[in-house]
């Protein structure tokens, strides 16, 4: 591989890592192995720390393709808890409200979910990286301040129910969608459409464009192999 001329790498991001953590670890290892002080490395789409799955990382001259790659369709498998919400609509924060669920049936879910296919106006979560007057929305939210976020137009190409546990009120869906879609916000909106609440308990990005999670590198394995390769080269 020629990391200076540029490579496009796909990683299965571990739980609790940020996308920047992946980039920083790759950059640090490559710079050390290549004997360089600087190397361009970037990712083509943020994935929340509480999510796992596909993150595309570009190095060297291939970083010029990042903006183009950001427009590839993304696919997720999301599990949500119905009947409650959290401030961030995931498990980063504790439950702040609960709602009735006795009226929620598989029939109601199967009727509701297809309503989200197509163009959708979505308000980003307050705990998000949306920029507001030069500050991130989550920075403002953590200070206890409220700011009205503007809805954004996005496209949901496919959405289907994978499973529904009526006893635990856990719903798992598969979603194929455009750049800028917040699955946490989608969970919030599904909960509201069901006349209840919802927040994510698990999220996995299974595809970006034609790159599927099963084809991705495990980051520790990749970095170990790179270190071994350059160590062997140095010995030879």
Coordinates of C-alpha atoms in Angstrom, one line a residue:
X1 CA 0.0 0.0 0.0
X2 CA 1.1 3.5 -0.7
X3 CA -0.3 5.7 2.0
X4 CA 1.3 8.9 0.7
X5 CA -0.1 8.6 -2.8
X6 CA -3.3 7.6 -1.1
X7 CA -5.4 4.7 0.1
X8 CA -9.1 4.3 0.9
X9 CA -9.5 2.1 3.9
X10 CA -12.7 0.8 5.5
X11 CA -12.7 0.0 9.3
X12 CA -15.3 -1.5 11.6
X13 CA -15.3 1.1 14.3
X14 CA -15.4 -0.2 17.8
X15 CA -17.9 0.8 20.4
X16 CA -17.1 4.0 22.4
X17 CA -14.5 5.1 19.8
X18 CA -15.2 8.4 17.9
X19 CA -14.5 8.6 14.2
X20 CA -11.7 11.0 15.0
X21 CA -10.2 8.3 17.3
X22 CA -9.9 6.0 14.3
X23 CA -8.3 8.7 12.2
X24 CA -5.9 9.7 14.9
X25 CA -4.8 6.1 15.6
X26 CA -4.2 5.4 11.9
X27 CA -2.3 8.6 11.3
X28 CA -0.1 8.1 14.4
X29 CA 0.8 4.6 13.4
X30 CA 1.4 5.4 9.7
X31 CA 3.6 8.4 10.5
X32 CA 5.7 6.3 12.9
X33 CA 6.0 3.4 10.4
X34 CA 6.7 5.7 7.4
X35 CA 9.1 7.9 9.4
X36 CA 7.1 11.0 8.5
X37 CA 6.1 13.9 10.8
X38 CA 2.8 14.6 8.9
X39 CA 0.4 12.6 6.8
X40 CA -3.0 13.6 5.6
X41 CA -5.7 11.3 7.0
X42 CA -9.4 11.9 7.2
X43 CA -12.8 10.1 7.4
X44 CA -15.8 10.4 5.1
X45 CA -18.5 10.5 7.7
X46 CA -18.9 10.7 11.5
X47 CA -20.2 7.8 13.4
X48 CA -21.4 8.3 17.0
X49 CA -19.2 6.8 19.8
X50 CA -22.2 4.6 20.9
X51 CA -22.4 3.2 17.3
X52 CA -20.2 0.6 15.6
X53 CA -19.6 -0.2 12.0
X54 CA -18.2 1.2 8.7
X55 CA -16.0 4.2 8.8
X56 CA -14.1 5.1 5.6
X57 CA -10.6 6.5 6.1
X58 CA -8.6 8.2 3.3
X59 CA -4.9 8.8 3.4
X60 CA -2.5 11.0 1.4
X61 CA -3.8 12.3 -1.9
X62 CA -7.0 10.2 -1.7
X63 CA -8.2 12.6 1.0
X64 CA -9.4 14.8 -1.9
X65 CA -12.1 12.1 -2.4
X66 CA -13.6 12.6 1.1
X67 CA -16.3 15.1 0.1
X68 CA -17.4 12.8 -2.8
X69 CA -17.5 9.7 -0.6
X70 CA -19.7 11.5 1.9
X71 CA -22.6 11.4 -0.5
X72 CA -22.6 7.6 -0.8
X73 CA -25.8 5.9 0.6
X74 CA -25.4 4.6 4.2
X75 CA -27.1 1.6 5.7
X76 CA -27.7 1.0 9.4
X77 CA -29.3 -1.6 11.7
X78 CA -30.8 0.2 14.7
X79 CA -32.5 -1.1 17.8
X80 CA -34.7 1.3 19.7
X81 CA -36.5 1.2 23.0
X82 CA -40.1 2.3 22.6
X83 CA -42.0 4.1 25.4
X84 CA -39.2 6.4 26.6
X85 CA -36.8 9.1 25.6
X86 CA -33.4 10.4 26.6
X87 CA -32.1 13.9 26.0
X88 CA -29.7 12.6 23.3
X89 CA -32.1 9.9 22.0
X90 CA -29.5 7.2 22.7
X91 CA -28.0 5.7 25.8
X92 CA -25.5 8.5 26.5
X93 CA -28.0 10.0 28.9
X94 CA -30.5 8.4 31.3
X95 CA -34.2 8.3 30.5
X96 CA -35.9 11.6 31.1
X97 CA -39.5 10.8 30.0
X98 CA -41.7 7.7 29.7
X99 CA -44.8 7.2 27.5
X100 CA -47.7 4.7 27.1
X101 CA -47.0 1.6 24.9
X102 CA -50.0 -0.6 25.4
X103 CA -51.5 0.6 22.1
X104 CA -48.3 -0.3 20.1
X105 CA -48.7 -3.5 18.1
X106 CA -46.7 -5.1 15.2
X107 CA -49.6 -4.1 12.9
X108 CA -49.3 -0.4 14.0
X109 CA -45.5 -0.6 13.5
X110 CA -45.8 -2.1 10.0
X111 CA -48.3 0.6 9.1
X112 CA -46.1 3.4 10.5
X113 CA -42.5 2.5 9.4
X114 CA -43.1 2.8 5.6
X115 CA -44.2 6.4 6.1
X116 CA -40.6 7.3 6.5
X117 CA -39.5 6.2 3.0
X118 CA -38.7 9.1 0.7
X119 CA -37.8 12.7 1.2
X120 CA -38.0 13.7 4.9
X121 CA -37.6 16.9 6.8
X122 CA -35.6 16.0 9.9
X123 CA -34.7 18.2 12.9
X124 CA -31.2 17.2 14.1
X125 CA -30.8 16.1 17.7
X126 CA -29.7 18.8 20.1
X127 CA -26.8 16.6 21.2
X128 CA -25.2 16.6 17.7
X129 CA -22.2 18.2 15.9
X130 CA -24.4 20.7 14.1
X131 CA -22.7 24.1 14.0
X132 CA -24.6 27.0 15.6
X133 CA -22.9 30.4 15.4
X134 CA -19.5 28.6 15.5
X135 CA -20.4 26.3 18.3
X136 CA -21.4 22.6 18.3
X137 CA -25.0 22.0 19.3
X138 CA -23.9 19.4 21.9
X139 CA -21.7 22.0 23.6
X140 CA -24.7 24.3 23.9
X141 CA -26.9 21.4 25.1
X142 CA -24.4 20.4 27.8
X143 CA -24.6 23.9 29.2
X144 CA -28.3 23.5 29.7
X145 CA -29.2 26.0 26.9
X146 CA -31.8 25.4 24.3
X147 CA -31.4 26.4 20.6
X148 CA -34.0 25.8 17.9
X149 CA -32.3 23.6 15.2
X150 CA -33.6 24.0 11.6
X151 CA -35.0 20.9 9.8
X152 CA -32.9 19.4 7.0
X153 CA -34.1 17.7 3.9
X154 CA -32.8 14.1 3.5
X155 CA -33.7 10.9 1.7
X156 CA -34.5 7.5 3.2
X157 CA -34.3 5.0 0.4
X158 CA -35.3 1.9 2.3
X159 CA -36.6 1.1 5.8
X160 CA -37.8 -2.2 7.1
X161 CA -38.6 -3.9 10.4
X162 CA -36.2 -6.7 11.3
X163 CA -37.8 -7.6 14.6
X164 CA -40.1 -6.4 17.3
X165 CA -40.2 -7.7 20.9
X166 CA -43.7 -6.7 22.1
X167 CA -42.9 -7.7 25.7
X168 CA -39.7 -5.6 26.0
X169 CA -40.9 -3.0 23.4
X170 CA -37.7 -3.3 21.5
X171 CA -37.8 -2.5 17.8
X172 CA -35.0 -3.3 15.3
X173 CA -35.0 -1.7 11.8
X174 CA -32.7 -1.6 8.8
X175 CA -32.4 1.9 7.2
X176 CA -30.7 2.9 3.9
X177 CA -30.4 6.7 3.8
X178 CA -28.6 9.8 2.5
X179 CA -25.8 11.9 4.0
X180 CA -26.9 13.9 7.0
X181 CA -29.5 11.5 8.4
X182 CA -29.4 11.2 12.1
X183 CA -30.7 7.7 13.1
X184 CA -31.2 9.0 16.7
X185 CA -33.5 11.6 15.3
X186 CA -35.3 9.0 13.2
X187 CA -35.8 6.9 16.4
X188 CA -37.3 10.1 18.0
X189 CA -39.6 10.6 15.1
X190 CA -40.7 7.0 14.9
X191 CA -41.6 7.1 18.6
X192 CA -43.6 10.3 18.1
X193 CA -45.4 8.8 15.1
X194 CA -46.3 5.8 17.2
X195 CA -47.7 8.3 19.8
X196 CA -45.1 7.3 22.3
X197 CA -41.3 7.8 22.6
X198 CA -38.2 6.1 21.5
X199 CA -34.4 6.1 21.9
X200 CA -31.6 4.0 20.4
X201 CA -30.1 1.1 22.4
X202 CA -27.8 -0.1 19.6
X203 CA -26.7 1.2 16.2
X204 CA -24.5 -0.4 13.6
X205 CA -23.5 1.1 10.3
X206 CA -23.5 -1.9 8.0
X207 CA -22.7 -0.2 4.6
X208 CA -21.3 2.9 3.0
X209 CA -21.8 2.8 -0.8
X210 CA -20.6 -0.6 -1.9
X211 CA -18.5 -1.2 1.2
X212 CA -20.1 -3.6 3.7
X213 CA -19.1 -4.0 7.3
X214 CA -18.1 -7.7 6.7
X215 CA -15.4 -6.4 4.3
X216 CA -13.9 -3.9 6.8
X217 CA -10.6 -4.1 8.6
X218 CA -10.6 -4.6 12.4
X219 CA -8.5 -1.6 13.3
X220 CA -6.2 -3.3 15.8
X221 CA -5.5 -6.1 13.4
X222 CA -4.8 -3.7 10.5
X223 CA -2.4 -1.6 12.6
X224 CA -0.6 -4.6 13.9
X225 CA -0.1 -5.9 10.3
X226 CA 1.2 -2.5 9.2
X227 CA 3.6 -2.4 12.0
X228 CA 4.8 -5.9 11.3
X229 CA 5.2 -5.2 7.6
X230 CA 7.3 -2.1 8.1
X231 CA 9.3 -3.7 10.9
X232 CA 10.1 -6.6 8.5
X233 CA 11.1 -4.2 5.7
X234 CA 13.4 -2.3 8.0
X235 CA 15.1 -5.6 9.0
X236 CA 15.5 -6.7 5.4

